[in-house]
XYZ file of C-alpha atoms in Angstrom:
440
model
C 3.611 -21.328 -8.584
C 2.873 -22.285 -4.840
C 1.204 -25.905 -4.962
C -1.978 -26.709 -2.356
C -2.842 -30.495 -1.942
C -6.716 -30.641 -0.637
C -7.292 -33.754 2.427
C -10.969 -33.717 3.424
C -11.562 -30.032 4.746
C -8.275 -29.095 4.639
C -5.852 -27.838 2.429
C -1.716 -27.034 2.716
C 0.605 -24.931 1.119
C 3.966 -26.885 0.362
C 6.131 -23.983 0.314
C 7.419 -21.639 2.906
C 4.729 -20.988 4.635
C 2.405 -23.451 5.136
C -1.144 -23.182 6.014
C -3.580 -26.139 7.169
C -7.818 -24.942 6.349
C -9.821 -25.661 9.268
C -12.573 -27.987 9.949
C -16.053 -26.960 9.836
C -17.153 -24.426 12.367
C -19.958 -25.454 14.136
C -22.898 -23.183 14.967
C -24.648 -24.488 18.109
C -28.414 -25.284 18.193
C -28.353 -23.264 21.245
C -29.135 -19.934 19.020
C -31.734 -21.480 17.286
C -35.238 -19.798 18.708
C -38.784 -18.731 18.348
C -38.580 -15.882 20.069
C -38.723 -12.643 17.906
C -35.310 -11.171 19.672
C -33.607 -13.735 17.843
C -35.290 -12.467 14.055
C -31.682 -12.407 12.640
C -30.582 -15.619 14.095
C -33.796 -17.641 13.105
C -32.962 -15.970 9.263
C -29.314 -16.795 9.345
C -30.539 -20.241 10.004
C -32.928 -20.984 7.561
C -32.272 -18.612 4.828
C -28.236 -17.709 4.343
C -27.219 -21.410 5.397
C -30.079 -23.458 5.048
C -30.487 -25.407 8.000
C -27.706 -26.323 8.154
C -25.508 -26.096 11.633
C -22.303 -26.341 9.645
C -20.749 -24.283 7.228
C -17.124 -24.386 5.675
C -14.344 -21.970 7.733
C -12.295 -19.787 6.447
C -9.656 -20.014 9.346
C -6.219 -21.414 8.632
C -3.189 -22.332 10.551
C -0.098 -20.639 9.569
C 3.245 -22.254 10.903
C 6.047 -19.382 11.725
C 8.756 -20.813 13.372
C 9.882 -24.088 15.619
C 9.957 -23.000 19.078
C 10.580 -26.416 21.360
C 10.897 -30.250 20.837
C 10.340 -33.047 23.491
C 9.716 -36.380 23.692
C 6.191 -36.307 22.317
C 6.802 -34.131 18.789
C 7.539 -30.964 18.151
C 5.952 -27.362 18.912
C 5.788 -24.167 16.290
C 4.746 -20.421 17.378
C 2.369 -20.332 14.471
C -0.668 -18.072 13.984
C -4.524 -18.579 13.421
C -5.249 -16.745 9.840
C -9.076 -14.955 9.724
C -10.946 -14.107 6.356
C -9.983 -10.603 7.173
C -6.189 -10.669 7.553
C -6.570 -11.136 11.788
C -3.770 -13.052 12.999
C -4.168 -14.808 16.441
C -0.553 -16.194 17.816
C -1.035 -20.043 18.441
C 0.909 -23.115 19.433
C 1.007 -25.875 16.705
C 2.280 -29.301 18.386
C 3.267 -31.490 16.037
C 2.355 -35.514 17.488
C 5.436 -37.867 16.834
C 4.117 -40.005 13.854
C 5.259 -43.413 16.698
C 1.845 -42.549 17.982
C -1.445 -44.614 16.659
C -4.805 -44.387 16.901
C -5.180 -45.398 19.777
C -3.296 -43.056 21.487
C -4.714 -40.021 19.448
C -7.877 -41.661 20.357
C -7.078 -40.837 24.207
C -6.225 -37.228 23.321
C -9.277 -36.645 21.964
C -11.584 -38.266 25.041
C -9.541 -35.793 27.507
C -9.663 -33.150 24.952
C -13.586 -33.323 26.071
C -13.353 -33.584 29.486
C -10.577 -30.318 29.325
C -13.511 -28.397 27.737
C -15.637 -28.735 31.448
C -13.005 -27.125 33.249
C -13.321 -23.260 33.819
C -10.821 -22.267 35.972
C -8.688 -21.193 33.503
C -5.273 -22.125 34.653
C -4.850 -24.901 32.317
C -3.310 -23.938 28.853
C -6.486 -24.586 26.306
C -6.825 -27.013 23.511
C -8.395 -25.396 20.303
C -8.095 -28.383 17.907
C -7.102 -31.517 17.153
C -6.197 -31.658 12.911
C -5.195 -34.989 10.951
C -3.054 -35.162 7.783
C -1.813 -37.722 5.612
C 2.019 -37.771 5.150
C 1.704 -38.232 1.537
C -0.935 -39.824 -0.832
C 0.698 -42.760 -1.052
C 0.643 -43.721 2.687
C -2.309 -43.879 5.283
C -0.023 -42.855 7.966
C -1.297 -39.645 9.009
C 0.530 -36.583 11.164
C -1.788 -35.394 14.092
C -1.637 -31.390 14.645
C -2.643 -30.010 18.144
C -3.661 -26.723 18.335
C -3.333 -24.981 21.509
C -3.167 -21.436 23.524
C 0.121 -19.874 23.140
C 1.189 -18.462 26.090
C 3.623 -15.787 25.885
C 6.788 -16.382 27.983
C 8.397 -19.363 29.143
C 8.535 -22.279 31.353
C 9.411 -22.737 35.153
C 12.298 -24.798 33.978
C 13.922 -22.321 31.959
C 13.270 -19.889 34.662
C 14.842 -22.250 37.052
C 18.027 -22.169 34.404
C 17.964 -18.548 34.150
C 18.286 -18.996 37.914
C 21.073 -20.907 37.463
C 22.962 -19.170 35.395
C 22.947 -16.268 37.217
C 24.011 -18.039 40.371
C 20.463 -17.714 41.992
C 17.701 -19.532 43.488
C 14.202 -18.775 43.047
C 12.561 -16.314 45.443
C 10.538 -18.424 48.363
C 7.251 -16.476 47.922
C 6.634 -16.658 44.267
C 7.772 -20.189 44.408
C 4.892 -20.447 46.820
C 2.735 -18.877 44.382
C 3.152 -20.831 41.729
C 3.150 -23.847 43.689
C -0.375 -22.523 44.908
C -1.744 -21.527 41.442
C -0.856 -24.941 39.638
C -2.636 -26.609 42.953
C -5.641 -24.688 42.019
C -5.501 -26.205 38.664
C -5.137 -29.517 39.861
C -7.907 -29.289 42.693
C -10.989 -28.377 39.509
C -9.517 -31.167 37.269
C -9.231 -34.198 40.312
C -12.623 -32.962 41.283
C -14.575 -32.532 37.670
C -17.820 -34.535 37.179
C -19.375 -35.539 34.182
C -22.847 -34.488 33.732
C -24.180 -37.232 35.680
C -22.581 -35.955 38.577
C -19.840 -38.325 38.488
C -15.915 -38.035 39.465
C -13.537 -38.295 36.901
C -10.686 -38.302 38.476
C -9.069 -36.426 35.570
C -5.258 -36.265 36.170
C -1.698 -35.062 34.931
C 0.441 -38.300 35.169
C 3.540 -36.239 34.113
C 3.570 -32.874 35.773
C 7.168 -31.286 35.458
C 8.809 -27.580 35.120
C 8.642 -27.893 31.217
C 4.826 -27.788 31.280
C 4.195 -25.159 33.931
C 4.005 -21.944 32.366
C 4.693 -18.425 32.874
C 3.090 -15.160 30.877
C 6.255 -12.908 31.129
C 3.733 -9.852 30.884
C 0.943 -10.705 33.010
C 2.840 -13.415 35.342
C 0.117 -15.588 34.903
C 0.695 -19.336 35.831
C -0.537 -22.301 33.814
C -0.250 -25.995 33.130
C 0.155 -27.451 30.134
C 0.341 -30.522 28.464
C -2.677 -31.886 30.468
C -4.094 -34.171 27.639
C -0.616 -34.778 26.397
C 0.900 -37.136 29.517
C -2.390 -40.161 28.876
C -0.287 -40.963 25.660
C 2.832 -42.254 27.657
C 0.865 -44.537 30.151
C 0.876 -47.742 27.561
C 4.800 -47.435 27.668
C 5.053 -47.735 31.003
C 3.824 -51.545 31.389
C 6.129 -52.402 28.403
C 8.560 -51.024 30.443
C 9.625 -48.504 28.436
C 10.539 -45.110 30.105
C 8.959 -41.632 28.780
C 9.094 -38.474 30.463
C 11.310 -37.550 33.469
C 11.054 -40.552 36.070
C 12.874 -38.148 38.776
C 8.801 -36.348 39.085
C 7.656 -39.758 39.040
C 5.521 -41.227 42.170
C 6.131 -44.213 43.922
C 2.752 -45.341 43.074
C 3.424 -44.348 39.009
C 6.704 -47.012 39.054
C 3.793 -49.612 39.228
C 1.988 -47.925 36.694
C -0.755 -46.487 38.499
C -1.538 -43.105 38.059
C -3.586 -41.260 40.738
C -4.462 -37.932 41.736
C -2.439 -38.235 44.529
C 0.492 -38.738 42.003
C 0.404 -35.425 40.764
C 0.654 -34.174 44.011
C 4.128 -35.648 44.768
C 4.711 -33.853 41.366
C 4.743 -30.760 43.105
C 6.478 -31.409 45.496
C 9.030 -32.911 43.651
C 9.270 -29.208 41.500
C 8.841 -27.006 44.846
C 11.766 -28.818 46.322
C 13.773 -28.625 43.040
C 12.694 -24.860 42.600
C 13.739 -23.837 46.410
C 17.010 -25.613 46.781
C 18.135 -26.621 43.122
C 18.121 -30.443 43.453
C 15.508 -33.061 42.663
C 15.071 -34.681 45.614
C 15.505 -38.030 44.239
C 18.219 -39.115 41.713
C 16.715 -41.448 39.151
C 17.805 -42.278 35.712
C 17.471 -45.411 33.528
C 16.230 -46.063 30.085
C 13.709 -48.701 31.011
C 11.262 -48.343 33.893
C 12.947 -51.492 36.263
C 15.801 -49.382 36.032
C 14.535 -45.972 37.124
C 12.127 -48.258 39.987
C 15.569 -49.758 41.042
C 16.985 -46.265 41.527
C 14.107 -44.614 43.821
C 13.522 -47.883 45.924
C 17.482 -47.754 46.756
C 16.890 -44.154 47.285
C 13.740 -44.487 49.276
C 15.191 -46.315 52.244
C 17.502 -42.953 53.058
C 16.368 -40.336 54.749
C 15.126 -37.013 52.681
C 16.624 -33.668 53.540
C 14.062 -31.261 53.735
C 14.476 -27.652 52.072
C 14.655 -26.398 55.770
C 17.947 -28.624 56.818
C 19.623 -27.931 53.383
C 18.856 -24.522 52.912
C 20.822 -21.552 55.334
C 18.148 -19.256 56.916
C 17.374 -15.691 56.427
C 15.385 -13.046 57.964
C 12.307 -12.917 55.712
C 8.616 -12.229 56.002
C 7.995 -15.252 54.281
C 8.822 -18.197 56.814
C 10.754 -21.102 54.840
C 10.364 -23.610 57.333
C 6.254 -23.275 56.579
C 7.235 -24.001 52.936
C 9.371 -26.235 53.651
C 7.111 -28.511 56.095
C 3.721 -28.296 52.781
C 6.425 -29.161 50.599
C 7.463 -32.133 52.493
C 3.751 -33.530 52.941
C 3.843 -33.391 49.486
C 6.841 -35.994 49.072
C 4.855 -38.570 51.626
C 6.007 -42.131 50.160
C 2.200 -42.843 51.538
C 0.053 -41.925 48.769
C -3.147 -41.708 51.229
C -1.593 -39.544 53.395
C -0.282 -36.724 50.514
C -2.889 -33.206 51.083
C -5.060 -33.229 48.170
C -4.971 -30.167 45.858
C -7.461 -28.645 47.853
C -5.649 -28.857 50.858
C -2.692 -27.676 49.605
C -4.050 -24.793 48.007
C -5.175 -23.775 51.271
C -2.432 -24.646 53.179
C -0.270 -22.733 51.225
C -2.659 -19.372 50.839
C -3.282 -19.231 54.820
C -0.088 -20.887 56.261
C 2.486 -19.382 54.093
C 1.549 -16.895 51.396
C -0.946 -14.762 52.738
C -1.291 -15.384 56.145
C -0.053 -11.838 57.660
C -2.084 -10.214 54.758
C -1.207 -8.776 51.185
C 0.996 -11.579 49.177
C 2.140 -11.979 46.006
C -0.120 -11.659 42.557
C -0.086 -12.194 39.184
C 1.892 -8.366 39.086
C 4.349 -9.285 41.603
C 5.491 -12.625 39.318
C 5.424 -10.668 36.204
C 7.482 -7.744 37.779
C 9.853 -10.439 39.350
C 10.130 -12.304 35.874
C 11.311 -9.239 34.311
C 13.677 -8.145 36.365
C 15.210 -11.437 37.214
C 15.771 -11.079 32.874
C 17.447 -8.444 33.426
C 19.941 -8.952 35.983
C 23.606 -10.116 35.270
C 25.422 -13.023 36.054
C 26.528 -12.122 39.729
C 30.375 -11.918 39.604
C 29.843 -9.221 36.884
C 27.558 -6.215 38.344
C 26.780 -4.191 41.694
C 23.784 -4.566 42.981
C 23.744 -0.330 43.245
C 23.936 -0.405 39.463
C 21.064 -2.098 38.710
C 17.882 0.102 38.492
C 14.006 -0.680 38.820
C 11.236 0.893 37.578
C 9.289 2.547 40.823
C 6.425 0.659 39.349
C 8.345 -2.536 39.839
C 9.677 -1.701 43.018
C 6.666 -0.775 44.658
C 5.034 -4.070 43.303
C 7.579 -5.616 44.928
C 7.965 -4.323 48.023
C 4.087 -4.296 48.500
C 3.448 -7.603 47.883
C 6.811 -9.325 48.914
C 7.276 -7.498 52.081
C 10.963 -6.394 51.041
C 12.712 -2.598 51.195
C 15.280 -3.733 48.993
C 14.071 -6.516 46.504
C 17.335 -6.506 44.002
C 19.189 -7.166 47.174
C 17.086 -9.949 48.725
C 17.109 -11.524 45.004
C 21.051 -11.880 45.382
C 21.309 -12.951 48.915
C 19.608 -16.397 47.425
C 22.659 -17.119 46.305
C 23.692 -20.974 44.946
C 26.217 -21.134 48.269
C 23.417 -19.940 50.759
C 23.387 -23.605 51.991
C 23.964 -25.629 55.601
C 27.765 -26.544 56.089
C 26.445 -30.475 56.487
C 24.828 -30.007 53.116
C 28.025 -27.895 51.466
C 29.919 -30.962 53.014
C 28.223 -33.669 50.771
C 28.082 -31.918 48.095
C 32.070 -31.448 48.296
C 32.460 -35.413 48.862
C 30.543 -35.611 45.696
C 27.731 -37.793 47.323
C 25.786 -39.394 44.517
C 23.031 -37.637 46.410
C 23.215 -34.980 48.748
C 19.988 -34.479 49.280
C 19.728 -38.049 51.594
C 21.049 -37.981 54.566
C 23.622 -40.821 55.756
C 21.811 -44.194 57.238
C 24.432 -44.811 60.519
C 27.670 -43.332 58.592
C 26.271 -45.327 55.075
C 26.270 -42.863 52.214
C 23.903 -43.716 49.143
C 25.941 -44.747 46.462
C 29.137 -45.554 48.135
């Protein structure tokens, strides 16, 4: 016999698979109205519930399987359950039980100010569900339910990459680069309905949480009301996240728009060449702030000196330079999302004309799946779809795209570069300070 426990409006299955009953739905006052067009409405209101604005749901949360874990809990592919047998596919994240109130507390205020954004490239919070551990305890598990997206991650794509002895096309690394600055641009600029900046930002911006629909190549950021749960731990000096996305500024625990920005460019340099540009580790933060000041007095490599050149339409010196601006030690004088999105739509991605599109990523996703490891195939033995290649050759400006996917090979780089990586330079990415390497 399948027990069900019953906390405050919701109830959970203990076996196999385990369902969690909504909150109340809530019916806004909005429909409520004199007006004889709204006859039904005005009856639903006052006859079938009463008056009343809120009535039980019958939606449920169904967990299916564990999909990812990080530092902050763990996520499940699960699926929203309707009176009627609909199943919507959902992520559950499941909130580390180290967290408090207080920090849940913080979720829930950016929760709200997520819900003012429209410009839909941010992954969307549904809910926010409670639950006691067991009777006997008040400790209580927080479930966040979000928008599943269906694909994966720029850092697994950048693995994939990897793998297959590749680095990411130029263009499309542009165009994500581009969409997530979109992103960015509504959320540092969102007002509150007295017409007042918020200033609403990441703080922890990384390839795990920007996201890829294999199908429809859209691009989105997640995690956006995750990251304000880390900044307590950062004056205790205790290190969470990935300190090598980390800006200057955020080592002093400040966390500014402008930090999310270096975030970016942090992932567009990693994405283009396959190297942070920065080396920092450490368990505590004086550790990792030790690291990147050393670091900081070296002189960055930019993707242009690292990377070899190649006839393309897309120029990688332009991405290159926007990249760069990006990784400004000076705060102030980082482009603002706005600028970059613009910099990188006319400058680089569609300043001769047609550019990539949500198509052109999905088609390059796919195919990038299905390729080999490179020591094993010929590139004549690998077949598109003419779909796929006109897509591609449209939108990249390429005849032959499975061959300009392989000639960004791993070993397309600079002999300087190829030289410190082969002396095993701590990091290559810094050039020498009069014949001083870092870390030697």
């Amino acid at each position: 016999m399948l027990k069900t426990r019953r906390v405050r409006n919701l109830s959970v299955k203990t076996k196999k698979s385990p369902t969690i009953q909504a909150r109340k739905a809530i019916i806004p006052s909005s429909v409520k109205s004199k007006s004889t067009k709204f006859d039904f409405g005005n009856r639903v209101l006052s006859e079938i519930l009463g008056g009343e604005k809120q009535v039980p749901s019958v939606s449920k949360y169904e967990f299916v399987k564990e999909i990812g874990e990080g530092a902050q809990g763990a996520v499940f592919l699960g699926h929203q359950l309707s009176e009627f047998g609909i199943k919507k596919r959902i992520a559950i994240k499941v909130i580390k039980d180290e967290y408090g109130e207080k920090e849940i507390k913080k979720i829930v205020r950016e929760a709200k100010l997520l819900e003012l954004l429209t410009q839909g490239s941010i992954v969307e919070m549904l809910a926010l569900e409670s639950l006691p551990v067991s009777r006997k305890s008040n400790k209580k598990v927080y479930l966040l339910i979000e928008e599943l997206i269906d694909g994966q991650s720029l850092e697994k794509l950048m693995m994939l990459h990897k793998r297959k002895n590749l680095l990411m096309n130029p263009a499309l690394i542009g165009f994500t680069l581009y969409r997530a600055a979109l992103a960015l641009d509504e959320a540092h600029n969102l007002k509150n309905r007295k017409g007042e900046k918020l200033n609403l930002v990441h703080r922890s911006l990384s390839p795990s949480n920007i996201l890829y629909n294999d199908n429809g190549g859209i691009v989105k950021l997640s995690d956006f009301g995750m990251a304000t749960m880390d900044d307590s731990s950062l004056s205790a000096d205790k290190l969470k996240g990935k300190p090598q996305y980390m800006a200057p500024e955020q080592f002093q625990a400040k966390n500014k728009p402008c930090s999310d920005i270096w975030a970016l460019g942090v992932i567009g340099y990693e994405a283009l060449t396959g190297f942070v540009p920065y080396q920092i580790k450490g368990k505590t933060l004086s550790e990792a702030t030790s690291m990147f000041v050393e670091q900081s007095h070296y002189t960055l490599r930019s993707p242009a000196e690292i990377l070899a050149t190649s006839k393309s339409h897309y120029q990688l010196n332009k991405l290159s330079e926007i990249i760069m601006n990006c990784l400004n030690i000076n705060g102030h004088k980082r482009p603002s999302a706005d600028d970059l999105q613009h910099s990188l739509a006319s400058e680089f991605l569609y300043s001769s004309g047609l550019g990539p599109t949500n198509k052109t990523m999905a088609a390059y996703l796919n195919l990038v799946k299905e390729m080999p490891v490179q020591d094993d195939f010929v590139v004549s033995d690998i077949k598109m779809s003419e779909s796929v290649t006109n897509t591609l050759n449209r939108t990249l400006h390429i005849k032959k795209p499975i061959s300009a996917i392989c000639a960004r090979v791993s070993k397309s780089f600079k002999n300087e570069f190829l030289i410190s990586i082969k002396a095993k330079h701590k990091n290559p990415c810094l050039k020498p300070d009069n014949g001083r390497v870092y870390g030697a």
